[in-house]
PDB file of C-alpha atoms in Angstrom:
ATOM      1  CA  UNK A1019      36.899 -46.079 -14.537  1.00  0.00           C
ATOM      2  CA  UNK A1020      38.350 -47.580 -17.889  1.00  0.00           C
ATOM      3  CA  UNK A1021      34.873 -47.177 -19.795  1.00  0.00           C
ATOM      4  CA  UNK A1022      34.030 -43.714 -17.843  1.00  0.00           C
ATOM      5  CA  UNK A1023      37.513 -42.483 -19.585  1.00  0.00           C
ATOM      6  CA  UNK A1024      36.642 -42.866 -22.831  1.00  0.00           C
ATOM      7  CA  UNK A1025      33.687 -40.920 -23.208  1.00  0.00           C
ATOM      8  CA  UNK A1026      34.451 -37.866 -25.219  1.00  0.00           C
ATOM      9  CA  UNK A1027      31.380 -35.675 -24.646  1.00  0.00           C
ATOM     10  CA  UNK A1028      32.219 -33.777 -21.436  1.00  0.00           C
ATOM     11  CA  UNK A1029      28.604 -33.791 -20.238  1.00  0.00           C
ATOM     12  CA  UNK A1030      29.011 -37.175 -19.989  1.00  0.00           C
ATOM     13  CA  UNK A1031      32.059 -36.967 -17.672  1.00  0.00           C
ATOM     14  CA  UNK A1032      30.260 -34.733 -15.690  1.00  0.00           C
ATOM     15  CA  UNK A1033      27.928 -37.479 -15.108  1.00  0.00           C
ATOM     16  CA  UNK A1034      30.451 -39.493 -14.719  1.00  0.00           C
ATOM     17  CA  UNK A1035      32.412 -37.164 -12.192  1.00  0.00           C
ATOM     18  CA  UNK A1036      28.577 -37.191 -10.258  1.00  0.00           C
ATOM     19  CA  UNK A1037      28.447 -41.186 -10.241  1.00  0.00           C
ATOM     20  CA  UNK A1038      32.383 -41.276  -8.853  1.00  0.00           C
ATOM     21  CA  UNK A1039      31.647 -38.741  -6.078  1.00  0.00           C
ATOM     22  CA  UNK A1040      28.847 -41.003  -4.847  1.00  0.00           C
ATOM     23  CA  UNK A1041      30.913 -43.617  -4.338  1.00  0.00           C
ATOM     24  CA  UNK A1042      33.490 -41.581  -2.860  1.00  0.00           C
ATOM     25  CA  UNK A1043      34.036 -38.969  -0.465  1.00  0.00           C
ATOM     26  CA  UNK A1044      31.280 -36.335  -1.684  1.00  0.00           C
ATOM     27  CA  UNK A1045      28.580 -38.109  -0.160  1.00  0.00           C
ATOM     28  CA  UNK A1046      29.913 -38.019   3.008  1.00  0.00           C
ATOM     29  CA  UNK A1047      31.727 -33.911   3.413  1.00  0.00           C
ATOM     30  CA  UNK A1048      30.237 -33.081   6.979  1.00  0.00           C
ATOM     31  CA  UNK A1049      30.615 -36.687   8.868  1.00  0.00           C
ATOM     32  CA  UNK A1050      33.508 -38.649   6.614  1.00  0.00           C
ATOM     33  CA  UNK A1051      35.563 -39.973   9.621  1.00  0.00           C
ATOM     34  CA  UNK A1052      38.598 -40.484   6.758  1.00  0.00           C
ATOM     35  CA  UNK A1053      39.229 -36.882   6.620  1.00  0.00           C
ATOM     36  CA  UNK A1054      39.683 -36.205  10.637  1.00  0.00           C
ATOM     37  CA  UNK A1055      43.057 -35.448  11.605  1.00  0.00           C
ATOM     38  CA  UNK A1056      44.398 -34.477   8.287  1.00  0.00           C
ATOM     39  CA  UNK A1057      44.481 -30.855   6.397  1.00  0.00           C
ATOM     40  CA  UNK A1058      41.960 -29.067   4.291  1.00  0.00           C
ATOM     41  CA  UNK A1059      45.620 -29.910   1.707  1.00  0.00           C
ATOM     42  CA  UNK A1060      45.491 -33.772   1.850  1.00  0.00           C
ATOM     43  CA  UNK A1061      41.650 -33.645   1.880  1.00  0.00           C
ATOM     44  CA  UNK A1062      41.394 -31.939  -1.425  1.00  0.00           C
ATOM     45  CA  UNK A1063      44.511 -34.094  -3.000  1.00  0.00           C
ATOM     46  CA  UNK A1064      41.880 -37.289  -2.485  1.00  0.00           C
ATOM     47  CA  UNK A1065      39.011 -35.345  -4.526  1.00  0.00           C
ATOM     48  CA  UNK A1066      41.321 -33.409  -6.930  1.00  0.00           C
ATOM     49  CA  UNK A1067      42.540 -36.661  -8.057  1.00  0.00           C
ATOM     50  CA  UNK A1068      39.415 -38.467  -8.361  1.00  0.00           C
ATOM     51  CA  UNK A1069      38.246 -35.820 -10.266  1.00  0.00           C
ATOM     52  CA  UNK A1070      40.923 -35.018 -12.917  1.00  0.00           C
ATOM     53  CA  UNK A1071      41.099 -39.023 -13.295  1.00  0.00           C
ATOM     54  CA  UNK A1072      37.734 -39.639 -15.035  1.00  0.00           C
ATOM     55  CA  UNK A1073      38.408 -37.098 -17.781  1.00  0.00           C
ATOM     56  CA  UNK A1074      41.295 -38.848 -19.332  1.00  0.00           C
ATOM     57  CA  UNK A1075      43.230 -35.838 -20.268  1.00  0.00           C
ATOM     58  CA  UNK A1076      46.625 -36.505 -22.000  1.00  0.00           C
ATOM     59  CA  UNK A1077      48.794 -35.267 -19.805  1.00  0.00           C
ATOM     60  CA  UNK A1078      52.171 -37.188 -20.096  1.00  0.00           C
ATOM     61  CA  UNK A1079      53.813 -34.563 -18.001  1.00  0.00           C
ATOM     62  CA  UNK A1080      51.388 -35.196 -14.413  1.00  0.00           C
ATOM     63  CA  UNK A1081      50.329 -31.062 -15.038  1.00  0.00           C
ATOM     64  CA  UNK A1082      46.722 -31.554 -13.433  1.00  0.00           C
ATOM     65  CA  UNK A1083      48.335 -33.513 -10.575  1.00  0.00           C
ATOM     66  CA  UNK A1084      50.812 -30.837  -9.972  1.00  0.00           C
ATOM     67  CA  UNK A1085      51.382 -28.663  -7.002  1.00  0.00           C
ATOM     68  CA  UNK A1086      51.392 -25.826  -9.098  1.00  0.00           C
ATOM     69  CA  UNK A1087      47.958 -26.470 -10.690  1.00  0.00           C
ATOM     70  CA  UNK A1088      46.347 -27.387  -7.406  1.00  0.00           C
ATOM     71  CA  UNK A1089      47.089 -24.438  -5.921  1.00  0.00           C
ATOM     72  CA  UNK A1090      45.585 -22.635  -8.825  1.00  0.00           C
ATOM     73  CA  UNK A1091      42.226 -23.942  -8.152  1.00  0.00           C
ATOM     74  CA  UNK A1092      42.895 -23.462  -4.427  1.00  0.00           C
ATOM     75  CA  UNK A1093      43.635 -19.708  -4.541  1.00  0.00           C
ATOM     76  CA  UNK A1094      40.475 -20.015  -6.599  1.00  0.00           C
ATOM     77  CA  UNK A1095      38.515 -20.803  -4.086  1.00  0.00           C
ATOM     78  CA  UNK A1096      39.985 -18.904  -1.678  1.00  0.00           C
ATOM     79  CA  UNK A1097      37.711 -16.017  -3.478  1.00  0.00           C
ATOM     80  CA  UNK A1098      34.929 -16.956  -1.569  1.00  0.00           C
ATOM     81  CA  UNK A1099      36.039 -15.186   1.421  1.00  0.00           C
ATOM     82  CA  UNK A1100      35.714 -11.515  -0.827  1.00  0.00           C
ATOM     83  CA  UNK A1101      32.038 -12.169  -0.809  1.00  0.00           C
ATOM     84  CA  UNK A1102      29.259 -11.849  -3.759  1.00  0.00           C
ATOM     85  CA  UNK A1103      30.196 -10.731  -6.937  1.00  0.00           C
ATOM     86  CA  UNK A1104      27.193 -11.454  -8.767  1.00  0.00           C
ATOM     87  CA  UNK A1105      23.088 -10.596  -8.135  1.00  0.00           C
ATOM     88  CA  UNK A1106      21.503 -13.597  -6.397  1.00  0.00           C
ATOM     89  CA  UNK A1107      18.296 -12.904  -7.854  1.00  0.00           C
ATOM     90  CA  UNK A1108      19.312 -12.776 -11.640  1.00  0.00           C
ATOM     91  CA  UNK A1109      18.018 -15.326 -13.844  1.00  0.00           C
ATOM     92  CA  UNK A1110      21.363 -16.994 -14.653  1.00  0.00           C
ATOM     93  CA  UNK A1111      21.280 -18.227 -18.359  1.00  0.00           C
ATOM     94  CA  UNK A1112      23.576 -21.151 -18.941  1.00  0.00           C
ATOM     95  CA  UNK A1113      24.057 -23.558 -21.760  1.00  0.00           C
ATOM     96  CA  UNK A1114      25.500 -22.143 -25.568  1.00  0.00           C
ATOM     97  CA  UNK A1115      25.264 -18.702 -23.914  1.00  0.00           C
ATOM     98  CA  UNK A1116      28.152 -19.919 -20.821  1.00  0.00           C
ATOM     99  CA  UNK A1117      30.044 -22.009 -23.733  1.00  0.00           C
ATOM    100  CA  UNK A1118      30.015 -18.819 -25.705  1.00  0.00           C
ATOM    101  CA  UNK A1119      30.863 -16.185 -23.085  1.00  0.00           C
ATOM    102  CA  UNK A1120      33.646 -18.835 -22.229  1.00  0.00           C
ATOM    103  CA  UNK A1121      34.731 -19.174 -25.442  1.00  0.00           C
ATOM    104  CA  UNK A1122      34.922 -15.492 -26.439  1.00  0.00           C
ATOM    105  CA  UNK A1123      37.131 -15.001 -23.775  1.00  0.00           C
ATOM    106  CA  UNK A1124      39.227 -17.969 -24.595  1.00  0.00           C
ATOM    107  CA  UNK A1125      40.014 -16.121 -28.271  1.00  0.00           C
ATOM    108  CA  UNK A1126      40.993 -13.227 -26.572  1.00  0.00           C
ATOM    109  CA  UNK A1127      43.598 -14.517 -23.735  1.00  0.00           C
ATOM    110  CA  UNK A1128      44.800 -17.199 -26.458  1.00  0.00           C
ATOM    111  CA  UNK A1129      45.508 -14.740 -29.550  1.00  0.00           C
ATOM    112  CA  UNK A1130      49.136 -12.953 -28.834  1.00  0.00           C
ATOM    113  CA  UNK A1131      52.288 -15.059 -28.106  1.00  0.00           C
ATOM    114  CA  UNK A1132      52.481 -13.902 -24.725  1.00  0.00           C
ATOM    115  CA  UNK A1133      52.690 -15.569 -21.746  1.00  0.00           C
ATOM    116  CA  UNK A1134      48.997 -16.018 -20.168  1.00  0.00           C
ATOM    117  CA  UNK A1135      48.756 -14.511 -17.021  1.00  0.00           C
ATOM    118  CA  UNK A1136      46.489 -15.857 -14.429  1.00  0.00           C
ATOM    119  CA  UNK A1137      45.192 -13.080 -12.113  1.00  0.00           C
ATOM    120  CA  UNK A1138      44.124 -15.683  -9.103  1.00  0.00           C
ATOM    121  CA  UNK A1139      48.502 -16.546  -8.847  1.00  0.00           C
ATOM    122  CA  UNK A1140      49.692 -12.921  -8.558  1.00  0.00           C
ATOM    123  CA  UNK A1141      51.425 -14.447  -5.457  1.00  0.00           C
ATOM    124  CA  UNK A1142      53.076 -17.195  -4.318  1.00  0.00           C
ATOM    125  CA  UNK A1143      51.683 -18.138  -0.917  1.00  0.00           C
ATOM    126  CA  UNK A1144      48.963 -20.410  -1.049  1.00  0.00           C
ATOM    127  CA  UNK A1145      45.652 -19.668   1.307  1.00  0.00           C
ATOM    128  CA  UNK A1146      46.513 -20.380   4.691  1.00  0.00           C
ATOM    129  CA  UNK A1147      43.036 -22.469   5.380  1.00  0.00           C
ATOM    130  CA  UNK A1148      44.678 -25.238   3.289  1.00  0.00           C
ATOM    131  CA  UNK A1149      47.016 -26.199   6.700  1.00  0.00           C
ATOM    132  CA  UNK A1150      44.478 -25.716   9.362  1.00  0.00           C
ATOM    133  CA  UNK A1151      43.141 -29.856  10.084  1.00  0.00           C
ATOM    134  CA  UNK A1152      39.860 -30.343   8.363  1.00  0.00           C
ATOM    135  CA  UNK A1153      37.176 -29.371  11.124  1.00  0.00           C
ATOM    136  CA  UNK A1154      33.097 -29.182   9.787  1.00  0.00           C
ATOM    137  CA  UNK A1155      31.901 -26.006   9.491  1.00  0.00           C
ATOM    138  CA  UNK A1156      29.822 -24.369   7.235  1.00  0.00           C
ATOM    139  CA  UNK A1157      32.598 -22.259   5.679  1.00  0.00           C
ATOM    140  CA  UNK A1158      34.822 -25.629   5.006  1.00  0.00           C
ATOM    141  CA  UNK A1159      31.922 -27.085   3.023  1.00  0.00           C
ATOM    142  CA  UNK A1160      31.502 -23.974   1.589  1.00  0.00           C
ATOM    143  CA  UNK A1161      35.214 -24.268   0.082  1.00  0.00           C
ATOM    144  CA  UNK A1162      35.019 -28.011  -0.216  1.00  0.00           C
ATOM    145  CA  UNK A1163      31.842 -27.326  -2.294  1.00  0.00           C
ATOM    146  CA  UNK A1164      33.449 -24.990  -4.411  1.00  0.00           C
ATOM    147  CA  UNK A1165      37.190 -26.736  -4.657  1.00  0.00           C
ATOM    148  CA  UNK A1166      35.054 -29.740  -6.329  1.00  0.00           C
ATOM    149  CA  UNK A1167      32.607 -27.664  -8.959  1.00  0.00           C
ATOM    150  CA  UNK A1168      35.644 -25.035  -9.910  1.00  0.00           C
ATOM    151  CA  UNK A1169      37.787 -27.949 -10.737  1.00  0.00           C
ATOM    152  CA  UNK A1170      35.894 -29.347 -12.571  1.00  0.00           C
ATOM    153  CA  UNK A1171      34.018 -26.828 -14.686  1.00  0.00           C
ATOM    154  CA  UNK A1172      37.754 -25.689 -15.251  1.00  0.00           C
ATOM    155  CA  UNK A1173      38.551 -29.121 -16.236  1.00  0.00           C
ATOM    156  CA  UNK A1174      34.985 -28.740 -19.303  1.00  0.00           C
ATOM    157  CA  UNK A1175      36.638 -25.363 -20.479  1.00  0.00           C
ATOM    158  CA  UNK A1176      40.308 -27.716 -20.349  1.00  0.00           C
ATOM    159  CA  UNK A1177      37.835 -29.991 -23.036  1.00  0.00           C
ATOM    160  CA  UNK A1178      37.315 -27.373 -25.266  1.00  0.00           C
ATOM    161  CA  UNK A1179      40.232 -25.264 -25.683  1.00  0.00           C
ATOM    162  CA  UNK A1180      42.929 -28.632 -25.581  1.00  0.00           C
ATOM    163  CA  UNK A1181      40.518 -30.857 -28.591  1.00  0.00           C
ATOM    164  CA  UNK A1182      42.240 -34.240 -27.146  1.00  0.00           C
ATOM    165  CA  UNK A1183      45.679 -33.227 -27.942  1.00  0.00           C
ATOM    166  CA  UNK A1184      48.505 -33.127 -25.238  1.00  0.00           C
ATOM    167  CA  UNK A1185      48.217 -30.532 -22.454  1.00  0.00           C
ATOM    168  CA  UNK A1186      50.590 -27.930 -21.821  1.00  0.00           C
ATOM    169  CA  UNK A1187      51.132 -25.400 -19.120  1.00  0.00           C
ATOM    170  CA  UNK A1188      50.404 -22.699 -21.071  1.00  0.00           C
ATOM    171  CA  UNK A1189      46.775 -24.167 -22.440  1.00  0.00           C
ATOM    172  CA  UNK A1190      45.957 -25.556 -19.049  1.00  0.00           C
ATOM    173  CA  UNK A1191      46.128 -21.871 -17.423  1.00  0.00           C
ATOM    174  CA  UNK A1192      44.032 -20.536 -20.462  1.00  0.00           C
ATOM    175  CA  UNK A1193      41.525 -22.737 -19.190  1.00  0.00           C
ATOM    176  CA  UNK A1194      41.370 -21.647 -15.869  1.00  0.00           C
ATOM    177  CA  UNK A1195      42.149 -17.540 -16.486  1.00  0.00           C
ATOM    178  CA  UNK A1196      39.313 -18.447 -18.949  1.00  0.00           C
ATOM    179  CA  UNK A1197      36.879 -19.932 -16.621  1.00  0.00           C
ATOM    180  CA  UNK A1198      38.115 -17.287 -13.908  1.00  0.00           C
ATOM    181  CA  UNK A1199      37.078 -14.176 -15.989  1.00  0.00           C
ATOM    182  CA  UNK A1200      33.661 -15.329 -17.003  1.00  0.00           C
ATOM    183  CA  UNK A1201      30.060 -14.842 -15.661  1.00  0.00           C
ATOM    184  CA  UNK A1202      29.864 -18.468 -14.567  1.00  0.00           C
ATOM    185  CA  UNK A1203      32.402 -18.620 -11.995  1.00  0.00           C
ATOM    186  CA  UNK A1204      31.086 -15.704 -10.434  1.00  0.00           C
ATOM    187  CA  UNK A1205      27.689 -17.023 -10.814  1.00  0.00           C
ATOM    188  CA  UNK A1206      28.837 -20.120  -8.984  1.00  0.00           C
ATOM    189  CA  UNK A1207      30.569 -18.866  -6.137  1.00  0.00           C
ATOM    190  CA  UNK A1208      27.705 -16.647  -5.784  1.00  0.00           C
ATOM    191  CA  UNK A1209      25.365 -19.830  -5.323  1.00  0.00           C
ATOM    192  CA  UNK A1210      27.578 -21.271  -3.053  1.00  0.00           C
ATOM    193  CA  UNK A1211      27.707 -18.456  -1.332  1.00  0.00           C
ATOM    194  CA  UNK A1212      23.919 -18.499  -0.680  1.00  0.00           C
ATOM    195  CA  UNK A1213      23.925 -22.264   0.088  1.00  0.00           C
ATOM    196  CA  UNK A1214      22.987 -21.587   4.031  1.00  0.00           C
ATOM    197  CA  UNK A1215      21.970 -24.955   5.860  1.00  0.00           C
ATOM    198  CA  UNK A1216      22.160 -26.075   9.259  1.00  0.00           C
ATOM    199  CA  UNK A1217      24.657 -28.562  10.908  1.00  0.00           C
ATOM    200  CA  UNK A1218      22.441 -30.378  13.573  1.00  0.00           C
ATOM    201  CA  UNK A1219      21.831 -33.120  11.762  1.00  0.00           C
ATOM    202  CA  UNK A1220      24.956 -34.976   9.834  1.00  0.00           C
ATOM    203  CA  UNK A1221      22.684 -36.851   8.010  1.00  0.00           C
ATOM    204  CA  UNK A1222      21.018 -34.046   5.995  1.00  0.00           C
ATOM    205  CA  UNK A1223      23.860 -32.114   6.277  1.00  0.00           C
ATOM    206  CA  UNK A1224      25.681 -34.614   4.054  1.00  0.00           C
ATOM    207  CA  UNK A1225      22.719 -35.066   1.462  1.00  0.00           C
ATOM    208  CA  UNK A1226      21.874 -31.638   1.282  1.00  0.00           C
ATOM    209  CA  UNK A1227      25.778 -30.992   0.027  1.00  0.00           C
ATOM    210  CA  UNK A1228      25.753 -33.625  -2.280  1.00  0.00           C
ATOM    211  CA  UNK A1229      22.394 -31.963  -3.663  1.00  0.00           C
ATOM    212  CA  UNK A1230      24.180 -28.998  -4.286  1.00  0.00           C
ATOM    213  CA  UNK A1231      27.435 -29.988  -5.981  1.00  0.00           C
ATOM    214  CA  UNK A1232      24.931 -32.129  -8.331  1.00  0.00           C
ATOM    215  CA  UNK A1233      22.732 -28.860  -8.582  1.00  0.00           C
ATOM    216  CA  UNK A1234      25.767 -26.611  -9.943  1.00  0.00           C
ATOM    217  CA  UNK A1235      27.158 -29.498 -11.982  1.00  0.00           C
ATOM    218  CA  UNK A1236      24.207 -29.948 -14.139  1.00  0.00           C
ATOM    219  CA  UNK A1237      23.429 -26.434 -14.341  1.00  0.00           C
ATOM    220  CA  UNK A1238      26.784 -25.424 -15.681  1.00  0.00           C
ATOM    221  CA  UNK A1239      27.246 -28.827 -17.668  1.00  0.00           C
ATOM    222  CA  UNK A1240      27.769 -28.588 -21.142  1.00  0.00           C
ATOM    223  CA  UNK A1241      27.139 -30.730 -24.331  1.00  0.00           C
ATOM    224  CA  UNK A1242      29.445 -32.381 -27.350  1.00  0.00           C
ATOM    225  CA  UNK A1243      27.245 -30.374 -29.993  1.00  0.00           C
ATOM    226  CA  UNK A1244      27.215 -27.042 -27.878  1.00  0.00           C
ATOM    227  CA  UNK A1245      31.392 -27.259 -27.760  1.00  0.00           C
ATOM    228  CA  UNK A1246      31.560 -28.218 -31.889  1.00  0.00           C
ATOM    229  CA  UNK A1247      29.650 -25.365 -32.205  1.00  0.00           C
ATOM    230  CA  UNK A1248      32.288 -22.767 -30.787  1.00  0.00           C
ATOM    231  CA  UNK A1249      35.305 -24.633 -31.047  1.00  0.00           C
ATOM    232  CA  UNK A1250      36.330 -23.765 -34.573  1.00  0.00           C
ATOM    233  CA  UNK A1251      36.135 -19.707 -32.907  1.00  0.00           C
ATOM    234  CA  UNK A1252      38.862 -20.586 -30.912  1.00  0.00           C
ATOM    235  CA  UNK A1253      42.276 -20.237 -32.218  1.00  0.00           C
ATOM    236  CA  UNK A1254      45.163 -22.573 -31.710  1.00  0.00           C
ATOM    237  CA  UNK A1255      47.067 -22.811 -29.328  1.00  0.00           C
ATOM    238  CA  UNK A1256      49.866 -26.200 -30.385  1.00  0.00           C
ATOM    239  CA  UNK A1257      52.353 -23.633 -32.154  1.00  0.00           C
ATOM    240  CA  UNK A1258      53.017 -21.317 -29.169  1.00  0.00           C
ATOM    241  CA  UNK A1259      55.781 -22.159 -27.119  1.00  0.00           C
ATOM    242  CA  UNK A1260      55.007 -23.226 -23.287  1.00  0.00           C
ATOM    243  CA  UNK A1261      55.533 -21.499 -20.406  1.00  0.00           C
ATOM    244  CA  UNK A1262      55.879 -21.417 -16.877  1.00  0.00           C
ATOM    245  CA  UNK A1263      53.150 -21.593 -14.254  1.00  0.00           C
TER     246      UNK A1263
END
């Protein structure tokens, strides 16, 4: 974990993210005997944290551990249940083009002094699936699937818009209102959305999930030269003043 934390190209971490999950709990979503008896809540806590771990953000204050922050990516995921919201049979480009899209939208939240509002937290009760006790079905790996790949890809666009200095409420929801409003997070619960496999067997049922999380990682993964080459559009964000969640 010490050497994983101190890679600084994100794409890397991604890999890195991949390699942890292995090890851990992703390989085993439909049969992991760990997660019986507990909520969809404590489940999540395990990945969240295993996630946010191997990028190495500075974050004195515990933000990405936070209740607050967790239940940001929750009532993320708690979109799935609206249904599509992109065309399943559009070539999806990805690459410069997402870091772009992302990063135009990035300039526009971060410009004014204002506090950045986060459409997905327009209220304060958290999806109720999150108490029910983790039971396999193909919706729950549907939002496990999803809980793991938004966090994360929120956690790249975190990469680009903080530049390695010390996070703040106020940059950390830029990064996910960021993430929220572009193509790819449609384009992602849209996949997910279309991931439709059968439960007989545990075996393939576990494999065939890993596949996918891998599959959406590495589509949406981006590289150290692709982020140098937008960062310097994106304006600062160290002299604004932070804010609540």
């Amino acid at each position: 974990m010490t050497s994983i934390a101190q890679r600084v190209d994100p794409g890397l971490k991604i890999k890195a993210s991949i390699e942890v999950g292995k090890r851990r709990y992703w390989k085993a979503l439909a049969s992991c005997a760990a997660f019986q008896d507990r909520t969809t809540w404590e489940c999540l806590r395990v990945l969240h944290t295993d996630i946010v771990a191997v990028w190495n953000f500075h974050d004195p204050h515990g933000y990405l551990y936070s209740h607050d922050f967790r239940k940001l990516v929750v009532n993320m995921v708690d979109k799935l249940d609206v249904g599509p919201t992109t065309n399943p049979d559009r070539n999806v480009t990805v690459g410069l083009s997402t870091v772009g899209a992302i990063a135009g939208i990035v300039s526009v939240l971060a410009g004014p002094a204002v506090p950045i509002v986060v459409p997905i937290v327009a209220s304060a009760v958290i999806a109720k699936w999150v108490y029910d006790v983790y039971q396999l079905s193909g919706v729950v790996l549907q939002r496990f699937i999803a809980y793991i790949v938004d966090l994360t890809l929120v956690l790249q666009t975190l990469y680009l818009v903080s530049d390695s200095r010390e996070l703040s409420r106020r940059v950390i929801k830029l990064a996910v209102a960021s993430y929220h409003a572009s193509p790819t997070s449609g384009e992602v619960h849209n996949r997910i959305q279309g991931y439709d496999r059968r439960l007989t067997l545990l075996e393939r049922a576990d494999r065939d999930t890993l596949d996918k999380i891998i599959e959406l990682m590495e589509l949406y993964r981006i590289d150290a030269k692709e982020i140098s080459a937008v960062r310097a559009q994106i304006p600062s964000v160290d002299s604004v003043p932070d804010e609540p969640w």
